[in-house]
CSV table of C-alpha atoms and ligand atoms in Angstrom, one decimal:
chain,number,residue,atom,x,y,z
A,242,MET,CA,-33.0,95.6,19.7
A,243,ILE,CA,-35.3,92.6,20.8
A,244,GLU,CA,-33.5,90.5,23.7
A,245,PHE,CA,-34.6,87.3,25.2
A,246,GLN,CA,-32.1,86.5,27.9
A,247,SER,CA,-33.2,83.1,29.4
A,248,VAL,CA,-37.2,83.4,29.2
A,249,THR,CA,-39.2,80.8,30.2
A,250,LYS,CA,-42.6,80.5,30.4
A,251,GLN,CA,-44.6,77.7,32.3
A,252,TYR,CA,-48.4,77.7,32.0
A,253,GLN,CA,-50.3,75.9,35.2
A,254,GLY,CA,-49.8,72.4,35.5
A,255,GLY,CA,-47.8,72.1,32.4
A,256,GLN,CA,-44.2,71.6,30.9
A,257,PRO,CA,-42.6,74.6,29.7
A,258,ALA,CA,-44.0,76.5,26.9
A,259,VAL,CA,-40.9,78.0,26.5
A,260,ASP,CA,-37.7,77.2,27.6
A,261,GLN,CA,-34.7,78.8,28.4
A,262,LEU,CA,-34.9,81.2,25.6
A,263,THR,CA,-32.0,83.3,24.6
A,264,MET,CA,-31.6,85.3,21.3
A,265,SER,CA,-31.2,88.6,20.0
A,266,ILE,CA,-33.4,89.9,16.9
A,267,SER,CA,-31.4,92.9,15.6
A,268,PRO,CA,-33.0,95.9,14.3
A,269,GLY,CA,-34.4,96.6,10.8
A,270,SER,CA,-34.7,92.9,9.6
A,271,ILE,CA,-37.0,90.1,9.4
A,272,THR,CA,-36.9,87.3,12.1
A,273,VAL,CA,-39.1,84.4,11.6
A,274,PHE,CA,-39.9,82.1,14.5
A,275,VAL,CA,-40.8,78.3,12.4
A,276,GLY,CA,-41.7,75.3,14.4
A,277,PRO,CA,-44.3,72.6,14.7
A,278,SER,CA,-47.1,73.1,16.6
A,279,GLY,CA,-47.6,73.6,20.0
A,280,CYS,CA,-43.9,74.3,20.4
A,281,GLY,CA,-44.0,78.1,22.1
A,282,LYS,CA,-43.8,80.6,18.7
A,283,THR,CA,-47.3,82.5,19.4
A,284,THR,CA,-45.7,82.5,23.5
A,285,SER,CA,-42.7,83.7,22.8
A,286,LEU,CA,-43.7,86.4,20.2
A,287,ARG,CA,-46.5,87.6,23.0
A,288,MET,CA,-43.8,87.8,25.6
A,289,ILE,CA,-42.7,90.6,23.5
A,290,ASN,CA,-45.5,93.4,23.8
A,291,ARG,CA,-46.3,91.7,27.3
A,292,MET,CA,-49.9,90.1,26.5
A,293,VAL,CA,-47.9,87.0,28.2
A,294,GLU,CA,-46.1,87.3,31.3
A,295,PRO,CA,-42.7,85.3,31.6
A,296,THR,CA,-42.3,83.0,34.3
A,297,SER,CA,-38.6,84.1,34.6
A,298,GLY,CA,-35.9,85.6,32.4
A,299,VAL,CA,-36.0,89.1,31.3
A,300,ILE,CA,-37.3,90.9,27.7
A,301,THR,CA,-35.8,93.9,26.6
A,302,VAL,CA,-36.4,96.4,23.2
A,303,ALA,CA,-34.1,99.0,22.6
A,304,GLY,CA,-31.9,98.3,26.5
A,305,LYS,CA,-35.4,98.5,28.3
A,306,ASP,CA,-37.0,96.0,30.2
A,307,VAL,CA,-40.4,95.1,28.7
A,308,THR,CA,-41.8,94.9,32.5
A,309,SER,CA,-40.6,98.8,33.3
A,310,VAL,CA,-43.5,99.7,30.4
A,311,PRO,CA,-47.1,99.9,31.2
A,312,ALA,CA,-48.8,97.0,29.0
A,313,PRO,CA,-51.5,98.6,27.1
A,314,GLU,CA,-48.2,101.9,26.3
A,315,LEU,CA,-45.8,98.7,25.2
A,316,ARG,CA,-49.0,97.1,23.1
A,317,ARG,CA,-49.6,100.4,21.1
A,318,SER,CA,-45.9,101.2,20.6
A,319,MET,CA,-45.7,97.3,18.4
A,320,GLY,CA,-47.7,96.8,15.7
A,321,TYR,CA,-49.8,93.1,16.1
A,322,VAL,CA,-50.9,90.7,13.0
A,323,MET,CA,-52.9,88.3,14.4
A,324,GLN,CA,-53.2,84.8,12.2
A,325,SER,CA,-57.3,85.6,11.6
A,326,SER,CA,-57.1,89.4,10.4
A,327,GLY,CA,-58.7,90.1,14.0
A,328,LEU,CA,-60.6,93.0,12.4
A,329,LEU,CA,-63.7,94.5,14.6
A,330,PRO,CA,-66.7,93.3,12.8
A,331,HIS,CA,-68.9,96.6,13.1
A,332,ARG,CA,-66.1,98.5,12.1
A,333,SER,CA,-65.5,100.1,8.6
A,334,VAL,CA,-62.2,99.0,7.1
A,335,LEU,CA,-60.8,102.5,7.5
A,336,ASP,CA,-62.2,102.8,11.3
A,337,ASN,CA,-60.2,99.7,11.9
A,338,ILE,CA,-57.0,101.0,10.5
A,339,ALA,CA,-57.2,104.4,12.4
A,340,THR,CA,-57.6,102.1,15.4
A,341,VAL,CA,-54.4,102.6,17.4
A,342,PRO,CA,-53.7,106.4,16.0
A,343,ARG,CA,-57.2,107.4,17.8
A,344,LEU,CA,-56.2,105.5,21.3
A,345,ASN,CA,-52.7,107.5,20.7
A,346,GLY,CA,-54.7,110.7,20.5
A,347,VAL,CA,-54.3,111.6,16.8
A,348,ALA,CA,-57.2,113.7,15.7
A,349,LYS,CA,-59.9,112.0,13.4
A,350,SER,CA,-59.6,113.3,10.4
A,351,ASP,CA,-55.7,113.0,10.6
A,352,ALA,CA,-56.4,109.2,11.6
A,353,ARG,CA,-58.5,108.5,8.3
A,354,LYS,CA,-56.1,110.5,6.0
A,355,ARG,CA,-53.3,108.0,7.2
A,356,ALA,CA,-55.8,104.8,6.9
A,357,GLU,CA,-56.5,106.2,3.2
A,358,GLU,CA,-52.5,106.5,2.3
A,359,LEU,CA,-52.0,103.0,4.1
A,360,LEU,CA,-54.9,101.5,1.8
A,361,ASP,CA,-52.7,102.0,-1.1
A,362,VAL,CA,-49.4,101.4,0.4
A,363,VAL,CA,-50.5,97.7,1.4
A,364,GLY,CA,-52.2,97.3,-2.5
A,365,LEU,CA,-56.1,97.9,-1.6
A,366,ALA,CA,-58.7,100.3,-3.5
A,367,PRO,CA,-60.0,103.4,-1.9
A,368,ALA,CA,-63.4,102.0,-2.8
A,369,LEU,CA,-62.8,99.1,-0.2
A,370,GLY,CA,-62.1,101.6,3.0
A,371,LYS,CA,-65.9,101.8,3.5
A,372,ARG,CA,-66.7,97.8,3.7
A,373,TYR,CA,-67.1,96.3,6.9
A,374,PRO,CA,-64.4,93.5,7.1
A,375,SER,CA,-67.1,90.5,6.5
A,376,GLN,CA,-67.3,92.1,2.9
A,377,LEU,CA,-63.5,91.3,2.1
A,378,SER,CA,-61.7,88.1,0.9
A,379,GLY,CA,-59.5,86.5,3.2
A,380,GLY,CA,-56.3,87.8,1.2
A,381,GLN,CA,-57.5,91.3,1.1
A,382,GLN,CA,-59.0,91.3,5.3
A,383,GLN,CA,-55.0,90.1,5.9
A,384,ARG,CA,-53.9,93.0,4.0
A,385,VAL,CA,-56.2,95.5,6.3
A,386,GLY,CA,-54.5,93.6,9.4
A,387,VAL,CA,-51.0,94.5,7.9
A,388,ALA,CA,-52.2,97.9,6.9
A,389,ARG,CA,-53.9,98.6,10.6
A,390,ALA,CA,-50.5,97.2,12.5
A,391,LEU,CA,-48.5,100.1,10.1
A,392,ALA,CA,-51.1,103.0,11.4
A,393,ALA,CA,-49.3,104.0,14.2
A,394,ASP,CA,-45.9,103.9,12.6
A,395,PRO,CA,-44.0,101.2,15.1
A,396,PRO,CA,-40.7,100.4,15.2
A,397,VAL,CA,-41.5,96.8,15.8
A,398,LEU,CA,-43.9,94.5,13.7
A,399,LEU,CA,-45.4,91.3,15.9
A,400,MET,CA,-47.1,89.1,12.8
A,401,ASP,CA,-48.6,85.6,13.8
A,402,GLU,CA,-48.8,83.7,10.8
A,403,PRO,CA,-50.9,86.7,8.6
A,404,PHE,CA,-50.8,84.5,5.8
A,405,SER,CA,-51.6,81.4,7.0
A,406,ALA,CA,-55.5,81.5,6.4
A,407,VAL,CA,-54.9,82.5,2.4
A,408,ASP,CA,-54.4,80.0,-0.7
A,409,PRO,CA,-51.1,79.5,-2.2
A,410,VAL,CA,-51.3,82.3,-4.7
A,411,VAL,CA,-52.6,84.9,-2.6
A,412,ARG,CA,-49.8,83.6,-0.2
A,413,ASP,CA,-46.9,84.2,-2.3
A,414,GLU,CA,-48.3,87.7,-3.1
A,415,LEU,CA,-48.6,88.9,0.4
A,416,GLN,CA,-44.9,87.7,1.0
A,417,GLN,CA,-44.1,89.5,-2.2
A,418,GLU,CA,-45.5,92.7,-0.6
A,419,LEU,CA,-44.4,92.1,2.8
A,420,LEU,CA,-40.7,92.0,1.1
A,421,ARG,CA,-41.2,95.0,-0.9
A,422,LEU,CA,-42.6,97.6,2.1
A,423,GLN,CA,-40.0,96.1,4.1
A,424,LYS,CA,-37.5,97.9,1.7
A,425,ASP,CA,-38.7,101.3,2.6
A,426,LEU,CA,-39.9,100.6,6.2
A,427,ALA,CA,-37.1,99.4,7.7
A,428,LYS,CA,-39.0,97.5,10.6
A,429,THR,CA,-38.0,95.2,13.1
A,430,ILE,CA,-40.8,92.3,12.1
A,431,VAL,CA,-41.1,89.0,14.3
A,432,PHE,CA,-42.8,87.0,11.7
A,433,VAL,CA,-44.8,83.5,13.4
A,434,THR,CA,-45.0,80.7,10.8
A,435,HIS,CA,-44.8,77.2,10.6
A,436,ASP,CA,-43.9,76.9,6.9
A,437,ILE,CA,-40.6,76.6,6.4
A,438,ASP,CA,-40.6,77.7,2.6
A,439,GLU,CA,-42.2,80.9,4.2
A,440,ALA,CA,-39.4,81.3,6.7
A,441,THR,CA,-36.6,81.2,4.2
A,442,ILE,CA,-38.3,83.7,1.9
A,443,LEU,CA,-38.6,85.9,4.8
A,444,GLY,CA,-36.5,86.0,7.0
A,445,ASP,CA,-33.0,87.6,7.5
A,446,LYS,CA,-32.7,85.3,10.5
A,447,VAL,CA,-34.6,82.2,11.5
A,448,ALA,CA,-35.0,80.6,14.6
A,449,VAL,CA,-36.3,77.0,14.6
A,450,PHE,CA,-38.3,76.0,17.6
A,451,ALA,CA,-38.6,72.5,18.7
A,452,THR,CA,-41.4,71.0,20.8
A,453,GLY,CA,-41.2,72.0,24.5
A,454,GLY,CA,-40.2,75.4,23.8
A,455,LYS,CA,-36.3,75.0,22.8
A,456,LEU,CA,-34.5,77.0,20.4
A,457,ALA,CA,-33.0,74.4,18.2
A,458,GLN,CA,-31.7,76.3,15.7
A,459,TYR,CA,-31.5,80.5,14.7
A,460,ALA,CA,-29.4,81.2,11.7
A,461,THR,CA,-29.7,82.8,8.2
A,462,PRO,CA,-32.3,80.6,5.8
A,463,GLU,CA,-29.2,79.7,3.6
A,464,GLU,CA,-27.3,78.5,7.0
A,465,ILE,CA,-30.4,76.6,8.0
A,466,LEU,CA,-30.9,74.8,4.3
A,467,ARG,CA,-27.2,73.5,4.1
A,468,ALA,CA,-26.3,73.0,7.7
A,469,PRO,CA,-29.3,71.8,9.8
A,470,ALA,CA,-27.6,72.3,13.7
A,471,ASN,CA,-29.5,68.8,14.6
A,472,ASP,CA,-31.8,65.7,13.4
A,473,PHE,CA,-34.6,67.9,14.6
A,474,VAL,CA,-33.9,70.4,12.4
A,475,ALA,CA,-32.8,68.6,9.1
A,476,SER,CA,-36.0,67.2,9.7
A,477,PHE,CA,-38.1,69.6,10.0
A,478,VAL,CA,-36.8,71.7,7.4
A,479,GLY,CA,-37.9,68.3,5.2
A,480,ARG,CA,-36.7,66.3,2.2
A,481,ASP,CA,-36.5,69.2,-0.3
A,482,ARG,CA,-34.0,71.0,1.8
A,483,GLY,CA,-31.1,70.2,-0.9
A,484,PHE,CA,-33.9,72.0,-3.6
A,485,ARG,CA,-34.7,74.5,-1.7
A,486,HIS,CA,-30.6,75.2,-0.9
A,487,LEU,CA,-30.6,76.4,-4.8
A,488,GLY,CA,-32.8,79.2,-3.9
A,489,PHE,CA,-29.6,80.5,-2.1
A,490,THR,CA,-27.3,80.1,-5.1
A,491,PRO,CA,-26.5,82.6,-7.9
A,492,SER,CA,-27.6,82.1,-11.3
A,493,ASP,CA,-24.0,84.2,-12.2
A,494,GLY,CA,-22.6,81.5,-15.3
A,495,VAL,CA,-26.1,80.4,-16.9
A,496,THR,CA,-26.0,80.9,-20.4
A,497,VAL,CA,-28.8,82.6,-22.3
A,498,HIS,CA,-29.3,80.4,-25.6
A,499,GLN,CA,-31.0,81.8,-28.9
A,500,VAL,CA,-34.7,80.4,-29.1
A,501,PRO,CA,-36.5,79.8,-32.3
A,502,THR,CA,-39.1,82.1,-32.2
A,503,VAL,CA,-42.7,82.9,-34.0
A,504,VAL,CA,-44.7,86.0,-33.5
A,505,ARG,CA,-48.3,86.2,-32.4
A,506,GLY,CA,-49.8,88.5,-35.1
A,507,LEU,CA,-52.5,91.2,-33.7
A,508,HIS,CA,-55.6,88.5,-34.6
A,509,GLY,CA,-54.1,85.6,-32.8
A,510,SER,CA,-52.6,83.7,-35.8
A,511,PHE,CA,-49.3,82.9,-36.0
A,512,ASP,CA,-46.6,84.5,-38.5
A,513,SER,CA,-45.2,80.9,-38.2
A,514,ASP,CA,-42.4,79.3,-40.5
A,515,SER,CA,-45.0,76.1,-41.4
A,516,ALA,CA,-41.6,74.2,-42.0
A,517,ALA,CA,-40.4,74.4,-38.1
A,518,THR,CA,-40.1,70.7,-37.3
A,519,GLY,CA,-39.5,71.2,-33.6
A,520,TRP,CA,-40.1,73.4,-30.6
A,521,GLN,CA,-40.6,77.2,-31.4
A,522,LEU,CA,-41.7,79.9,-28.4
A,523,VAL,CA,-44.3,82.3,-29.4
A,524,VAL,CA,-43.6,85.7,-28.7
A,525,GLY,CA,-46.6,89.0,-28.5
A,526,ALA,CA,-46.1,91.8,-30.3
A,527,ASP,CA,-44.8,93.3,-27.4
A,528,GLY,CA,-41.9,90.5,-26.8
A,529,HIS,CA,-43.7,88.6,-23.7
A,530,PRO,CA,-43.9,85.3,-24.4
A,531,LEU,CA,-46.8,83.0,-24.5
A,532,GLY,CA,-46.2,79.5,-24.9
A,533,TRP,CA,-45.0,77.2,-27.0
A,534,THR,CA,-46.2,75.3,-30.6
A,535,GLY,CA,-44.3,72.0,-30.0
A,536,PRO,CA,-43.4,68.9,-32.8
A,537,GLY,CA,-46.5,67.2,-34.0
A,538,ASN,CA,-49.4,69.4,-32.1
A,539,GLY,CA,-50.4,71.1,-35.3
A,540,GLY,CA,-49.5,74.5,-34.3
A,541,GLY,CA,-51.3,75.0,-31.2
A,542,LEU,CA,-50.6,77.0,-28.3
A,543,ILE,CA,-48.8,75.0,-25.0
A,544,PRO,CA,-48.7,76.5,-22.2
A,545,GLY,CA,-45.3,77.7,-20.7
A,546,GLY,CA,-43.2,77.1,-17.5
A,547,SER,CA,-42.2,79.4,-15.1
A,548,LEU,CA,-40.2,82.3,-16.4
A,549,PHE,CA,-36.5,83.4,-15.2
A,550,ARG,CA,-35.2,86.5,-14.9
A,551,PRO,CA,-30.9,86.6,-15.1
A,552,GLY,CA,-30.0,87.1,-11.7
A,553,GLU,CA,-32.0,85.3,-9.7
A,554,SER,CA,-31.0,81.9,-8.3
A,555,LEU,CA,-30.3,78.8,-9.8
A,556,ARG,CA,-33.3,77.2,-8.1
A,557,ARG,CA,-35.4,79.8,-10.6
A,558,ALA,CA,-33.1,78.7,-14.0
A,559,LEU,CA,-34.0,75.0,-13.4
A,560,ASP,CA,-37.6,75.6,-12.4
A,561,ALA,CA,-37.8,77.4,-15.8
A,562,ALA,CA,-36.1,74.5,-17.7
A,563,LEU,CA,-38.1,71.6,-15.8
A,564,SER,CA,-41.7,73.3,-15.9
A,565,SER,CA,-41.5,74.3,-19.7
A,566,PRO,CA,-43.3,71.7,-22.3
A,567,SER,CA,-40.0,71.9,-24.5
A,568,GLY,CA,-37.5,71.5,-21.5
A,569,LEU,CA,-35.7,75.1,-22.3
A,570,GLY,CA,-36.4,77.7,-19.7
A,571,VAL,CA,-37.6,81.1,-20.6
A,572,ALA,CA,-35.7,84.0,-19.3
A,573,VAL,CA,-37.3,87.4,-19.5
A,574,ASP,CA,-35.6,90.8,-18.7
A,575,SER,CA,-37.3,93.2,-15.9
A,576,GLU,CA,-39.7,94.2,-18.4
A,577,GLY,CA,-40.9,90.5,-19.2
A,578,ARG,CA,-39.8,90.3,-22.5
A,579,VAL,CA,-38.1,87.7,-24.1
A,580,LEU,CA,-34.4,87.2,-24.2
A,581,GLY,CA,-33.4,83.3,-24.8
A,582,VAL,CA,-33.5,80.0,-23.3
A,583,VAL,CA,-31.6,78.4,-20.2
A,584,ARG,CA,-31.1,74.5,-20.8
A,585,GLY,CA,-31.6,72.1,-17.9
A,586,GLY,CA,-28.9,70.3,-18.3
A,587,GLU,CA,-26.6,73.4,-18.1
A,588,VAL,CA,-27.9,74.6,-15.3
A,589,LEU,CA,-27.7,70.9,-13.3
A,590,ALA,CA,-23.9,70.9,-14.4
A,591,LEU,CA,-23.6,74.8,-12.5
A,592,ILE,CA,-25.3,73.1,-9.2
A,593,GLU,CA,-22.7,71.1,-9.3
A,594,GLU,CA,-19.7,72.8,-9.5
A,595,ALA,CA,-21.0,75.2,-7.1
A,596,ARG,CA,-20.8,72.6,-4.6
A,597,GLN,CA,-17.8,71.5,-5.5
A,598,VAL,CA,-16.8,75.6,-4.8
A,599,ARG,CA,-18.4,75.2,-1.5
A,600,GLN,CA,-17.0,72.1,-0.3
A,601,ALA,CA,-13.4,73.3,-1.2
A,602,ALA,CA,-14.1,76.4,0.7
A,603,LEU,CA,-14.6,74.3,3.7
B,971,LIG,N1,-52.9,80.1,27.8
B,971,LIG,C1,-52.1,79.0,27.9
B,971,LIG,N2,-53.4,78.3,29.0
B,971,LIG,C2,-52.2,77.2,29.0
B,971,LIG,N3,-51.4,76.5,27.9
B,971,LIG,C3,-51.3,77.3,27.0
B,971,LIG,C4,-51.6,78.7,26.9
B,971,LIG,N4,-51.3,78.9,25.9
B,971,LIG,C5,-50.4,78.0,25.3
B,971,LIG,N5,-50.6,76.9,26.1
B,971,LIG,C6,-49.4,75.9,25.5
B,971,LIG,O1,-48.3,76.4,25.3
B,971,LIG,C7,-47.5,75.5,24.5
B,971,LIG,C8,-46.9,76.8,23.3
B,971,LIG,O2,-48.1,77.2,22.6
B,971,LIG,P1,-48.2,78.2,21.4
B,971,LIG,O3,-49.2,78.8,21.2
B,971,LIG,O4,-47.2,79.2,22.2
B,971,LIG,O5,-47.8,76.7,20.2
B,971,LIG,P2,-47.4,77.8,18.6
B,971,LIG,O6,-46.1,77.6,18.3
B,971,LIG,O7,-47.6,78.7,18.7
B,971,LIG,O8,-48.3,76.5,18.4
B,971,LIG,P3,-49.3,77.1,16.7
B,971,LIG,O9,-48.2,76.6,15.4
B,971,LIG,O10,-50.1,75.6,16.8
B,971,LIG,O11,-49.8,78.0,16.9
B,971,LIG,C9,-48.3,75.3,23.8
B,971,LIG,O12,-48.2,73.2,24.5
B,971,LIG,C10,-49.7,75.4,24.1
B,971,LIG,O13,-50.9,74.3,24.5
B,972,LIG,MG1,-49.6,80.2,17.1
């Protein structure tokens, strides 16, 4: 749906910012541009909606050369989310979201109604609509930025490091939110980041740019982690790539074992078997895990590690075991109720098995 054909951008007096870029972006998917600072990600993104004009080459969207569409019209047909939320400071949140529909001639009351719906879509309370951008947290502003980009319901969404200004927890939330939204919306999203983890979490395809505006590899996240095309990609993807690749290995064979549990009563006390000597998982009356009691800690509650849901990757299974004080990873069902535990050693054995299967297939 979006095609770059030998696209080069040379700003005055410099090296090419983007050098002979040829790539094809499928409709309805998330494509991530990733690479070090200054490698031409933003320039490539902005050439799609003509905020930057190429020096040479052609870009087409839905088969149409973008230079055949007047730039303002083209820009309004694509949602654009900037790194800093880019909200208008003297307009309320709702008015910010309604900006592009208003420019497109949508009646004020309709545009506001749609803006209210979008607040809900991006997970913001209705009361925030009347506030000004400076009265919101960074993460809330980013959500408003996404709502504003969605307001005109454009088929294409361009996002330039939209989540880079927020803390890791909010960032994780925003990423999951975007993936959830995309399931329903199926937009063609081009997303820029310099974080390889974010790229592999979000991207259906990932384009790794090298310094000098050259496309170093364009492939699925799984392939980039498993088989980097060259030394540049290998070093950019970094040291933990073996571990990250586990995120794409299914956990089908992993065994969920029974675990000794104690139920926490209504008043916060454990109905504990005082004779117990090993690790026991403390579970709330609703079946949710609360933590562990260990040998020799006098029955106090020790916070648990990450949780594993069967069906998730081996990376999650291993992390659940490694982050648990007992060394046993807690498995929960889709409602968050305890199913049992997974053992780190068994997960490692499955990882080795998966590697041998992959190798045999080569
Ligand atoms: N308006 C401009 N005039 C001159 N040079 C520019 C201009 N905009 C960008 N450049 C140069 O083009 C190159 C690519 O810049 P670009 O902003 O596309 O990089 P980027 O990959 O988005 O980097 P970052 O991760 O830091 O945002 C850089 O060397 C930059 O200095
Ligand atoms: Mg940039």
